[in-house]
Short mmCIF file of C-alpha atoms and ligand atoms in Angstrom, two decimals:
data_model
loop_
_atom_site.label_atom_id
_atom_site.label_comp_id
_atom_site.label_asym_id
_atom_site.label_seq_id
_atom_site.Cartn_x
_atom_site.Cartn_y
_atom_site.Cartn_z
CA MET A 1 134.80 100.64 81.06
CA ALA A 2 137.70 102.89 81.95
CA GLY A 3 137.45 105.72 84.46
CA THR A 4 134.52 106.56 86.71
CA THR A 5 130.89 106.84 85.61
CA GLY A 6 128.22 109.15 86.90
CA THR A 7 124.88 109.68 85.15
CA THR A 8 122.07 112.18 85.52
CA GLY A 9 119.91 111.31 88.49
CA ALA A 10 116.84 112.42 90.39
CA GLY A 11 114.67 111.22 93.24
CA GLY A 12 117.22 109.92 95.70
CA ALA A 13 120.46 110.22 93.71
CA THR A 14 123.20 112.30 95.27
CA GLY A 15 125.87 114.32 93.48
CA ALA A 16 129.38 113.03 92.81
CA ALA A 17 132.47 115.12 93.54
CA ASP A 18 132.48 116.47 89.97
CA GLY A 19 128.90 117.72 90.26
CA ARG A 20 127.25 114.96 88.20
CA GLU A 21 124.44 112.96 89.72
CA ARG A 22 125.38 109.44 90.70
CA PRO A 23 123.18 106.61 89.44
CA ILE A 24 121.54 103.84 91.37
CA VAL A 25 123.68 100.78 90.68
CA ILE A 26 122.35 97.21 90.76
CA VAL A 27 124.83 94.33 90.92
CA GLY A 28 123.43 91.05 89.57
CA ALA A 29 121.49 91.11 86.29
CA SER A 30 119.01 88.30 86.82
CA LEU A 31 115.37 88.28 87.91
CA GLY A 32 116.02 90.35 91.04
CA GLY A 33 118.19 92.95 89.31
CA ALA A 34 115.90 93.41 86.31
CA LYS A 35 112.81 93.69 88.52
CA ALA A 36 114.56 96.33 90.62
CA ALA A 37 115.30 98.44 87.54
CA GLU A 38 111.66 98.09 86.47
CA ALA A 39 110.39 99.02 89.93
CA LEU A 40 112.58 102.14 90.08
CA ARG A 41 111.10 103.40 86.81
CA GLU A 42 107.56 102.48 87.90
CA ALA A 43 108.09 104.45 91.10
CA GLY A 44 108.88 107.54 88.99
CA TYR A 45 112.65 107.60 89.43
CA ARG A 46 114.17 109.48 86.49
CA GLY A 47 117.85 109.27 87.40
CA GLY A 48 120.51 106.93 86.10
CA ILE A 49 120.25 103.17 86.58
CA VAL A 50 123.24 100.92 85.92
CA LEU A 51 122.56 97.17 85.97
CA VAL A 52 125.76 95.13 86.03
CA GLY A 53 125.81 91.36 85.50
CA GLU A 54 128.47 88.74 85.16
CA GLU A 55 126.47 86.53 82.78
CA HIS A 56 126.42 87.33 79.06
CA GLU A 57 122.68 86.80 78.67
CA ARG A 58 120.27 89.61 79.45
CA PRO A 59 118.27 88.92 82.65
CA TYR A 60 116.29 85.69 82.50
CA GLU A 61 114.24 83.51 84.83
CA ARG A 62 115.61 80.20 86.06
CA PRO A 63 112.47 78.08 86.76
CA PRO A 64 112.05 76.99 83.10
CA LEU A 65 115.64 75.69 83.08
CA SER A 66 114.59 72.57 85.01
CA LYS A 67 111.12 72.30 83.45
CA GLY A 68 109.72 73.45 80.08
CA TYR A 69 112.97 74.82 78.65
CA LEU A 70 114.88 71.70 79.72
CA LEU A 71 112.31 69.54 77.97
CA GLY A 72 112.38 71.67 74.83
CA LYS A 73 108.72 72.65 75.34
CA GLU A 74 109.43 76.30 76.11
CA SER A 75 111.44 78.47 73.73
CA ARG A 76 114.54 80.42 74.74
CA GLU A 77 112.73 83.71 74.05
CA LYS A 78 110.21 82.87 76.80
CA ILE A 79 112.79 82.81 79.62
CA TYR A 80 113.81 86.47 79.51
CA VAL A 81 112.51 89.00 82.04
CA HIS A 82 112.23 91.79 79.43
CA PRO A 83 112.55 92.07 75.65
CA PRO A 84 116.00 93.27 74.48
CA GLN A 85 114.84 96.82 73.68
CA TRP A 86 113.28 97.31 77.13
CA TYR A 87 116.57 98.41 78.71
CA ALA A 88 117.25 101.24 76.24
CA GLU A 89 113.57 102.25 76.25
CA HIS A 90 113.73 102.65 80.03
CA ASP A 91 117.15 104.27 80.03
CA VAL A 92 118.72 101.42 81.96
CA THR A 93 122.44 100.97 81.27
CA LEU A 94 122.86 97.21 81.06
CA ARG A 95 126.44 96.01 81.45
CA LEU A 96 126.53 92.30 80.76
CA GLY A 97 129.56 89.98 80.94
CA THR A 98 130.88 92.31 83.61
CA ALA A 99 131.78 91.03 87.06
CA VAL A 100 131.92 93.48 89.94
CA ALA A 101 135.16 92.89 91.83
CA ALA A 102 134.77 95.18 94.86
CA ILE A 103 132.58 97.69 96.66
CA ASP A 104 133.91 100.74 98.44
CA PRO A 105 131.00 101.83 100.66
CA ALA A 106 132.83 104.91 101.97
CA GLY A 107 133.64 106.13 98.45
CA HIS A 108 130.24 105.04 97.05
CA THR A 109 132.05 103.24 94.25
CA ILE A 110 132.14 99.76 92.78
CA THR A 111 135.16 98.38 90.95
CA LEU A 112 134.63 96.16 87.94
CA ALA A 113 136.77 93.10 87.16
CA ASP A 114 138.40 95.07 84.30
CA ASP A 115 139.33 97.82 86.78
CA GLY A 116 136.69 100.31 85.63
CA ARG A 117 134.79 102.06 88.39
CA VAL A 118 131.20 103.21 88.78
CA GLU A 119 130.03 105.62 91.46
CA TYR A 120 126.66 105.08 93.04
CA ALA A 121 124.13 107.04 95.05
CA LYS A 122 122.50 103.82 96.25
CA LEU A 123 123.63 100.29 95.58
CA LEU A 124 121.42 97.20 95.37
CA LEU A 125 123.02 93.74 95.59
CA THR A 126 121.05 91.03 93.79
CA THR A 127 123.99 88.67 93.42
CA GLY A 128 121.86 85.57 94.04
CA SER A 129 123.48 82.26 94.77
CA VAL A 130 125.85 79.67 93.36
CA PRO A 131 125.56 75.86 93.37
CA ARG A 132 127.50 74.00 96.04
CA ARG A 133 130.20 71.84 94.48
CA LEU A 134 130.46 68.15 95.32
CA PRO A 135 133.80 67.73 97.11
CA VAL A 136 134.73 64.20 95.98
CA PRO A 137 137.40 62.79 93.62
CA GLY A 138 136.30 62.72 89.98
CA ALA A 139 133.81 65.59 90.29
CA ASP A 140 135.64 67.69 87.69
CA GLN A 141 135.19 65.21 84.81
CA ASP A 142 133.19 65.74 81.62
CA GLY A 143 129.58 64.67 82.04
CA VAL A 144 129.36 66.01 85.61
CA LEU A 145 126.68 68.69 85.36
CA TYR A 146 125.31 71.43 87.62
CA LEU A 147 122.21 73.52 86.93
CA ARG A 148 122.08 77.26 87.50
CA GLN A 149 122.52 79.02 84.16
CA VAL A 150 120.83 78.60 80.79
CA GLU A 151 123.97 77.01 79.32
CA ASP A 152 123.84 74.38 82.09
CA SER A 153 120.27 73.57 81.09
CA ASP A 154 121.39 73.18 77.45
CA ARG A 155 124.11 70.73 78.52
CA ILE A 156 121.70 68.65 80.62
CA LYS A 157 119.11 68.69 77.82
CA ALA A 158 121.71 67.15 75.49
CA ALA A 159 122.33 64.37 78.03
CA LEU A 160 118.65 63.43 78.49
CA ARG A 161 118.41 60.95 75.62
CA PRO A 162 116.06 57.95 75.61
CA GLY A 163 117.79 55.10 77.42
CA ALA A 164 120.61 57.27 78.80
CA ARG A 165 121.58 56.47 82.40
CA ILE A 166 121.37 59.64 84.48
CA ALA A 167 122.55 59.70 88.09
CA VAL A 168 121.24 62.66 90.08
CA ILE A 169 122.98 63.57 93.32
CA GLY A 170 120.67 65.37 95.75
CA ALA A 171 116.89 64.92 96.01
CA GLY A 172 116.09 68.60 96.45
CA TRP A 173 114.22 70.80 93.99
CA ILE A 174 116.84 70.60 91.27
CA GLY A 175 117.32 66.86 91.66
CA LEU A 176 113.62 66.01 91.55
CA GLU A 177 112.72 68.38 88.73
CA VAL A 178 115.61 67.07 86.63
CA ALA A 179 114.63 63.49 87.50
CA ALA A 180 111.07 64.12 86.29
CA ALA A 181 112.28 65.77 83.07
CA ALA A 182 114.73 62.93 82.49
CA ARG A 183 112.01 60.30 82.90
CA THR A 184 109.78 62.22 80.49
CA ALA A 185 112.68 62.26 78.03
CA GLY A 186 112.93 58.47 78.35
CA ALA A 187 116.14 58.28 80.39
CA GLU A 188 116.85 55.83 83.24
CA VAL A 189 117.24 57.80 86.47
CA THR A 190 118.86 57.02 89.81
CA VAL A 191 118.61 59.70 92.52
CA LEU A 192 121.16 59.55 95.34
CA GLU A 193 120.24 61.51 98.47
CA ALA A 194 122.15 61.83 101.73
CA MET A 195 119.07 62.20 103.94
CA GLU A 196 116.38 59.55 104.47
CA LEU A 197 113.78 61.30 102.27
CA PRO A 198 113.72 63.96 99.52
CA LEU A 199 113.20 67.64 100.40
CA LEU A 200 113.24 66.65 104.05
CA ARG A 201 114.42 69.98 105.47
CA VAL A 202 111.74 71.96 103.62
CA LEU A 203 108.73 69.65 103.75
CA GLY A 204 109.30 67.38 106.75
CA ARG A 205 108.77 63.62 106.79
CA GLU A 206 105.01 63.49 106.13
CA VAL A 207 104.96 65.42 102.86
CA ALA A 208 108.47 64.36 101.76
CA GLN A 209 107.12 60.80 101.66
CA VAL A 210 104.47 61.89 99.13
CA PHE A 211 107.19 63.21 96.82
CA ALA A 212 109.25 60.03 97.22
CA ASP A 213 106.23 57.85 96.31
CA LEU A 214 105.37 60.01 93.32
CA HIS A 215 108.85 59.83 91.80
CA ARG A 216 109.18 56.08 92.52
CA ASP A 217 105.80 55.54 90.83
CA HIS A 218 107.27 57.18 87.76
CA GLY A 219 110.23 54.89 87.52
CA VAL A 220 112.94 56.76 89.44
CA ASP A 221 115.35 54.59 91.42
CA LEU A 222 115.49 56.64 94.63
CA ARG A 223 118.22 55.77 97.11
CA PHE A 224 118.30 57.50 100.48
CA GLY A 225 120.88 57.78 103.25
CA VAL A 226 123.73 57.31 100.79
CA GLN A 227 127.18 58.78 100.89
CA VAL A 228 128.81 59.61 97.55
CA SER A 229 132.52 58.89 97.84
CA GLU A 230 133.76 59.23 94.25
CA LEU A 231 132.71 59.85 90.67
CA THR A 232 134.36 57.21 88.51
CA GLY A 233 135.32 57.68 84.89
CA THR A 234 137.51 56.89 81.92
CA ASP A 235 139.75 59.36 80.10
CA GLY A 236 138.26 62.32 81.94
CA THR A 237 134.61 61.41 81.27
CA VAL A 238 132.33 60.31 84.09
CA SER A 239 131.04 56.72 84.04
CA GLY A 240 129.44 56.32 87.44
CA VAL A 241 129.04 57.16 91.10
CA ARG A 242 130.75 55.16 93.83
CA LEU A 243 128.98 55.12 97.19
CA GLY A 244 130.41 54.80 100.69
CA ASP A 245 129.35 51.13 100.91
CA GLY A 246 131.27 50.33 97.71
CA THR A 247 128.19 50.16 95.43
CA GLU A 248 128.71 51.71 91.99
CA VAL A 249 125.88 53.30 90.02
CA ALA A 250 126.72 53.39 86.30
CA ALA A 251 125.92 56.69 84.61
CA ASP A 252 126.32 58.39 81.25
CA ALA A 253 125.90 61.75 83.00
CA VAL A 254 125.76 62.88 86.62
CA VAL A 255 123.63 65.89 87.59
CA ILE A 256 124.47 67.48 90.93
CA GLY A 257 121.90 69.48 92.91
CA ILE A 258 123.13 69.58 96.48
CA GLY A 259 122.05 73.10 97.37
CA ILE A 260 123.40 76.60 96.90
CA SER A 261 125.43 79.18 98.77
CA PRO A 262 124.37 82.83 98.73
CA ALA A 263 126.85 84.94 96.72
CA THR A 264 128.00 87.11 99.61
CA GLY A 265 131.70 87.49 98.73
CA LEU A 266 131.47 91.13 97.59
CA ALA A 267 129.40 92.15 100.60
CA GLU A 268 131.69 90.40 103.06
CA ALA A 269 134.82 91.97 101.58
CA ALA A 270 133.12 95.38 101.79
CA GLY A 271 132.52 94.90 105.52
CA LEU A 272 128.73 94.54 105.28
CA GLU A 273 127.06 92.34 107.88
CA VAL A 274 126.77 88.82 106.49
CA ASP A 275 125.19 85.86 108.26
CA ASN A 276 123.54 83.21 106.06
CA GLY A 277 123.26 85.87 103.34
CA ILE A 278 123.52 89.64 103.45
CA LYS A 279 121.65 90.81 106.53
CA THR A 280 119.06 93.49 105.91
CA ASP A 281 116.33 95.24 107.83
CA ARG A 282 112.64 95.09 106.85
CA GLN A 283 113.29 97.68 104.12
CA LEU A 284 116.06 95.47 102.67
CA ARG A 285 118.74 97.96 103.76
CA THR A 286 122.06 96.33 104.71
CA SER A 287 124.34 97.41 107.55
CA ASP A 288 125.43 100.28 105.24
CA PRO A 289 122.60 102.83 104.84
CA ASP A 290 123.19 103.27 101.09
CA VAL A 291 123.49 99.59 100.23
CA TYR A 292 120.48 97.26 99.85
CA ALA A 293 120.11 93.55 99.07
CA ALA A 294 117.26 91.46 97.62
CA GLY A 295 116.53 87.98 96.29
CA ASP A 296 118.40 84.76 97.08
CA VAL A 297 121.31 86.65 98.66
CA ALA A 298 119.31 88.65 101.23
CA ASN A 299 118.75 87.45 104.79
CA ALA A 300 116.00 89.95 105.48
CA PHE A 301 114.17 90.79 108.68
CA HIS A 302 110.59 89.65 108.15
CA PRO A 303 107.93 91.38 110.30
CA LEU A 304 105.52 88.42 110.19
CA PHE A 305 108.07 86.03 111.68
CA ALA A 306 109.89 88.70 113.75
CA ARG A 307 113.23 87.33 112.60
CA HIS A 308 115.59 87.24 109.62
CA ILE A 309 114.84 84.74 106.87
CA ARG A 310 116.53 84.01 103.55
CA VAL A 311 114.28 82.64 100.83
CA GLU A 312 115.77 80.88 97.77
CA HIS A 313 112.74 81.09 95.51
CA TRP A 314 111.46 82.88 92.42
CA ALA A 315 108.64 84.90 94.04
CA ASN A 316 111.04 86.43 96.52
CA ALA A 317 113.37 87.57 93.72
CA LEU A 318 110.32 88.86 91.84
CA ASN A 319 108.82 90.89 94.69
CA GLN A 320 111.58 91.99 97.06
CA PRO A 321 113.11 94.35 94.45
CA GLN A 322 109.94 96.49 94.50
CA THR A 323 110.42 97.10 98.20
CA ALA A 324 114.15 97.72 97.79
CA ALA A 325 113.51 100.18 94.95
CA ARG A 326 110.95 102.16 96.93
CA ALA A 327 113.15 102.12 100.03
CA MET A 328 116.13 103.40 98.01
CA LEU A 329 113.91 106.27 96.87
CA GLY A 330 113.26 107.15 100.50
CA GLN A 331 109.69 105.84 100.88
CA PRO A 332 109.32 104.99 104.59
CA ASP A 333 106.36 102.63 104.09
CA ALA A 334 108.42 100.33 101.85
CA VAL A 335 108.55 97.17 104.00
CA TYR A 336 108.88 93.59 102.76
CA ASP A 337 106.29 91.50 104.59
CA ARG A 338 104.94 89.10 101.93
CA VAL A 339 104.33 85.51 102.96
CA PRO A 340 107.03 83.38 101.26
CA TYR A 341 105.70 81.49 98.24
CA PHE A 342 107.10 78.95 95.81
CA PHE A 343 105.90 76.46 93.24
CA THR A 344 107.05 73.43 91.34
CA ASP A 345 105.68 71.66 88.26
CA ALA A 346 106.31 68.33 86.65
CA GLU A 347 104.30 66.19 84.29
CA TRP A 348 104.97 62.61 83.31
CA THR A 349 103.81 60.82 80.18
CA PRO A 350 100.26 59.44 80.63
CA ARG A 351 100.25 55.72 81.44
CA HIS A 352 97.81 55.03 78.61
CA PRO A 353 98.34 56.72 75.25
CA ASN A 354 95.55 59.14 74.18
CA GLU A 355 94.42 59.57 77.81
CA PRO A 356 94.55 62.99 79.45
CA VAL A 357 97.27 63.43 82.09
CA ALA A 358 95.86 62.15 85.40
CA SER A 359 96.66 63.80 88.74
CA ARG A 360 98.92 60.83 89.60
CA ASP A 361 101.04 61.81 86.59
CA LYS A 362 101.17 65.49 87.34
CA LEU A 363 102.72 67.63 90.03
CA SER A 364 101.47 71.19 90.15
CA MET A 365 102.24 72.50 93.57
CA GLU A 366 102.25 75.84 95.38
CA TYR A 367 103.62 76.39 98.89
CA LEU A 368 102.96 79.39 101.13
CA GLY A 369 104.59 80.05 104.48
CA TYR A 370 107.82 79.34 106.26
CA VAL A 371 108.62 76.45 108.60
CA GLU A 372 111.95 75.47 110.12
CA PRO A 373 112.70 71.68 109.99
CA ASP A 374 111.66 71.22 113.65
CA GLY A 375 109.30 74.17 113.74
CA TYR A 376 105.94 72.33 113.48
CA ASP A 377 104.15 69.77 115.65
CA ARG A 378 101.50 68.47 113.25
CA VAL A 379 100.70 68.08 109.55
CA VAL A 380 97.04 68.08 108.49
CA PHE A 381 96.03 66.73 105.06
CA ARG A 382 92.85 67.88 103.35
CA GLY A 383 91.76 65.99 100.24
CA ASP A 384 92.95 62.81 98.57
CA VAL A 385 96.66 62.19 99.07
CA LYS A 386 96.64 58.92 97.07
CA ALA A 387 95.05 60.66 94.09
CA ASN A 388 97.64 63.44 94.47
CA GLU A 389 94.96 66.12 94.95
CA PHE A 390 95.27 67.63 98.40
CA VAL A 391 96.33 70.54 100.57
CA ALA A 392 98.84 69.94 103.40
CA PHE A 393 99.09 72.28 106.37
CA TRP A 394 101.97 72.54 108.82
CA LEU A 395 100.77 73.61 112.29
CA SER A 396 102.34 74.59 115.58
CA GLY A 397 100.19 75.00 118.67
CA GLY A 398 97.08 74.84 116.44
CA ARG A 399 98.23 77.74 114.24
CA VAL A 400 98.86 77.28 110.51
CA LEU A 401 102.48 78.09 109.60
CA ALA A 402 102.41 76.91 106.00
CA GLY A 403 100.16 75.32 103.42
CA MET A 404 100.88 73.45 100.22
CA ASN A 405 98.28 72.79 97.51
CA MET A 406 98.99 69.87 95.20
CA ASN A 407 96.98 69.71 91.95
CA ILE A 408 94.32 71.92 93.59
CA TRP A 409 93.91 75.54 92.57
CA ASP A 410 92.64 78.90 93.81
CA VAL A 411 93.33 78.27 97.50
CA THR A 412 96.38 80.45 98.08
CA ASP A 413 94.36 83.45 99.31
CA PRO A 414 92.61 81.56 102.16
CA ILE A 415 95.86 79.73 103.01
CA ARG A 416 97.67 83.06 103.24
CA GLU A 417 94.91 84.43 105.44
CA LEU A 418 95.20 81.44 107.81
CA ILE A 419 98.96 82.02 108.11
CA VAL A 420 98.84 85.81 108.53
CA SER A 421 95.96 85.79 111.03
CA LYS A 422 97.91 83.37 113.28
CA ARG A 423 94.60 82.21 114.70
CA VAL A 424 94.19 78.79 116.35
CA VAL A 425 92.19 76.51 114.04
CA ASP A 426 90.15 73.35 114.50
CA ALA A 427 92.25 70.63 112.85
CA ASP A 428 89.21 68.47 112.01
CA ARG A 429 87.55 71.32 110.14
CA LEU A 430 90.84 72.14 108.43
CA ALA A 431 91.02 68.53 107.18
CA ASP A 432 87.40 68.52 105.96
CA PRO A 433 87.14 69.55 102.29
CA ASN A 434 83.45 70.35 102.83
CA VAL A 435 84.33 73.22 105.17
CA PRO A 436 85.44 76.23 103.10
CA LEU A 437 88.97 77.25 104.11
CA GLY A 438 87.76 80.75 104.89
CA GLU A 439 85.42 79.29 107.52
CA VAL A 440 87.88 76.99 109.30
C1 FAD B 501 117.06 75.49 87.55
C2 FAD B 501 116.33 76.30 88.57
C3 FAD B 501 114.96 76.18 88.67
C4 FAD B 501 114.26 76.91 89.62
N1 FAD B 501 112.91 76.74 89.71
C5 FAD B 501 112.21 77.42 90.64
C6 FAD B 501 110.81 77.24 90.76
O1 FAD B 501 110.21 76.45 90.05
N2 FAD B 501 110.16 77.94 91.71
C7 FAD B 501 110.80 78.81 92.53
O2 FAD B 501 110.14 79.42 93.38
N3 FAD B 501 112.14 79.03 92.43
C8 FAD B 501 112.85 78.35 91.50
N4 FAD B 501 114.21 78.53 91.39
C9 FAD B 501 114.87 79.51 92.26
C10 FAD B 501 114.88 80.91 91.62
O3 FAD B 501 115.25 80.82 90.28
C11 FAD B 501 115.85 81.80 92.39
O4 FAD B 501 115.33 81.98 93.68
C12 FAD B 501 116.05 83.14 91.67
O5 FAD B 501 116.74 82.93 90.46
C13 FAD B 501 116.84 84.11 92.51
O6 FAD B 501 117.01 85.28 91.77
P1 FAD B 501 118.13 86.37 92.11
O7 FAD B 501 117.97 87.43 91.09
O8 FAD B 501 118.06 86.69 93.54
O9 FAD B 501 119.54 85.62 91.92
P2 FAD B 501 120.16 84.80 90.72
O10 FAD B 501 119.09 84.29 89.83
O11 FAD B 501 121.12 83.84 91.32
O12 FAD B 501 120.98 85.89 89.90
C14 FAD B 501 122.11 86.53 90.43
C15 FAD B 501 122.88 87.14 89.28
O13 FAD B 501 123.93 87.92 89.83
C16 FAD B 501 125.09 87.72 89.07
N5 FAD B 501 126.27 88.06 89.90
C17 FAD B 501 126.66 87.44 91.05
N6 FAD B 501 127.79 88.03 91.52
C18 FAD B 501 128.10 89.02 90.65
C19 FAD B 501 129.17 89.97 90.57
N7 FAD B 501 130.14 90.03 91.50
N8 FAD B 501 129.19 90.83 89.53
C20 FAD B 501 128.21 90.79 88.57
N9 FAD B 501 127.20 89.91 88.60
C21 FAD B 501 127.14 89.05 89.61
C22 FAD B 501 125.03 86.25 88.70
O14 FAD B 501 125.88 85.94 87.61
C23 FAD B 501 123.55 86.09 88.38
O15 FAD B 501 123.28 86.36 87.04
C24 FAD B 501 114.95 77.80 90.47
C25 FAD B 501 116.34 77.92 90.37
C26 FAD B 501 117.02 77.17 89.42
C27 FAD B 501 118.53 77.30 89.32
N1 NAD B 502 110.61 74.66 92.46
C1 NAD B 502 111.52 75.37 93.13
O1 NAD B 502 111.21 76.16 94.00
C2 NAD B 502 112.96 75.21 92.75
C3 NAD B 502 113.32 74.42 91.67
C4 NAD B 502 114.66 74.28 91.37
C5 NAD B 502 115.61 74.94 92.13
N2 NAD B 502 115.23 75.71 93.16
C6 NAD B 502 116.23 76.41 93.98
O2 NAD B 502 117.51 76.15 93.47
C7 NAD B 502 118.43 76.02 94.52
C8 NAD B 502 119.21 74.74 94.39
O3 NAD B 502 118.36 73.58 94.48
P1 NAD B 502 118.92 72.22 95.04
O4 NAD B 502 117.96 71.16 94.73
O5 NAD B 502 120.34 72.06 94.60
O6 NAD B 502 119.01 72.48 96.60
P2 NAD B 502 118.09 71.97 97.80
O7 NAD B 502 118.64 72.65 98.99
O8 NAD B 502 116.65 72.10 97.46
O9 NAD B 502 118.36 70.39 97.91
C9 NAD B 502 119.65 69.84 98.07
C10 NAD B 502 119.50 68.36 98.41
O10 NAD B 502 120.78 67.74 98.28
C11 NAD B 502 120.99 66.90 99.39
N3 NAD B 502 122.44 66.76 99.55
C12 NAD B 502 123.32 67.68 100.03
N4 NAD B 502 124.58 67.18 99.96
C13 NAD B 502 124.48 65.95 99.42
C14 NAD B 502 125.44 64.94 99.09
N5 NAD B 502 126.76 65.13 99.28
N6 NAD B 502 125.00 63.78 98.58
C15 NAD B 502 123.68 63.57 98.36
N7 NAD B 502 122.73 64.48 98.66
C16 NAD B 502 123.13 65.66 99.17
C17 NAD B 502 120.28 67.61 100.54
O11 NAD B 502 120.01 66.73 101.60
C18 NAD B 502 119.02 68.11 99.83
O12 NAD B 502 118.01 67.14 99.82
C19 NAD B 502 117.65 76.12 95.79
O13 NAD B 502 117.76 77.44 96.22
C20 NAD B 502 116.22 75.85 95.38
O14 NAD B 502 115.28 76.53 96.20
C21 NAD B 502 113.92 75.86 93.49
#
């Protein structure tokens, strides 16, 4: 786009120098950005909305990329946030394949990578996050794969052939979900993790062990406490992973899931306050009163925890934009105080053909709450851990900070209530499945 854009606005939009109303501009056309556009319209905003995204696909959701879509069980059409016509029908100007290069908060203008400029009344940053790169020799070879975008999922899908040797670096969410999909696809999988257990920072030792056992039971060669020193290869194609102790793990493809970094570059360059993400208040307003942030990139003040937290999960990118949209429209009661929530799913092939999938071969999990790695003093299990049907609670001083239900359903409401009420509970009653959670 050449020149400067302003579109007709109402309900919060302010006029540009030439008298036209400036739009609300959203940078980052993924789940967070698309949900923000939807929320603005639902809140009755009739002014201009410009949604700018670097990717060429219209906004889509990422969870299927490591699950159903990766396995070919879920169609491409299912991943999108809205049907293609939704944007025109809701008068949302969608600018795909367009990177935003700079923000000028004083001039209320963003500059696009092609030098075009767009003025804004309010700006929402939903720039998300980017995978951390593995800083070792050989990491730029063919067959070294990351997973963030739909094209990445397509590349990994092509590598998950029966009998293929897949090395996964990092036993976090990406690593474990890809490992499960790879096993289902019939590949041989080795997972290489730097810490002594998977998901250790999020789940702690007690529950991390459950995940380790589950994946080992399903044929994954899990190796902990390893240091990856090099990715080996021939003629520019990866052939294995060399570890610090000299061991080499042969691989036809290497999938790397070693965490993400919030995409804060634009915000930092614009002088916004950035500290583990873009810092916002409880209304998701950044250090500039006309700029907001939501989703993976936002380190938002959370009233329940009385501190800033940054949540890298789907539900946060789904729900925070509603608050940001209402706050941008000047609604003072727009405060983001939802209890953080996330889920994961995996399903392995039943051990006996024609048998239904048993709980040992299935991982359907929901997690509510927020716990720092050293922030709890006790884990209470309720149910049958060996059968993989249980709820785990993380407690501090007798109060429930988080709860995770594994292959058990319809318990998120009472778990949320336990967390929000902050009341001291009796751990024996919490562990007893005969005591309804609402009566603990
Ligand atoms: C494979 C995978 C599986 C996942 N599964 C789960 C799950 O099962 N459960 C769960 O709770 N969470 C899951 N997540 C996490 C969840 O998908 C993220 O939390 C969510 O995508 C965050 O959404 P977002 O809109 O904040 O950011 P993102 O999805 O990262 O989107 C940000 C967008 O902004 C664009 N952008 C960035 N900078 C610019 C710029 N300068 N100009 C223009 N555009 C820009 C990017 O290209 C991108 O399209 C998964 C993530 C991945 C990658
Ligand atoms: N179900 C879900 O909620 C879900 C699913 C997929 C992805 N995601 C999100 O996607 C993002 C990326 O996921 P991820 O799995 O990459 O990150 P993660 O932070 O969940 O896990 C990264 C893992 O890599 C390990 N690691 C780091 N450096 C390493 C190294 N050099 N060698 C070996 N191991 C190393 C860490 O110890 C950690 O266990 C996260 O924001 C995550 O929340 C969420």
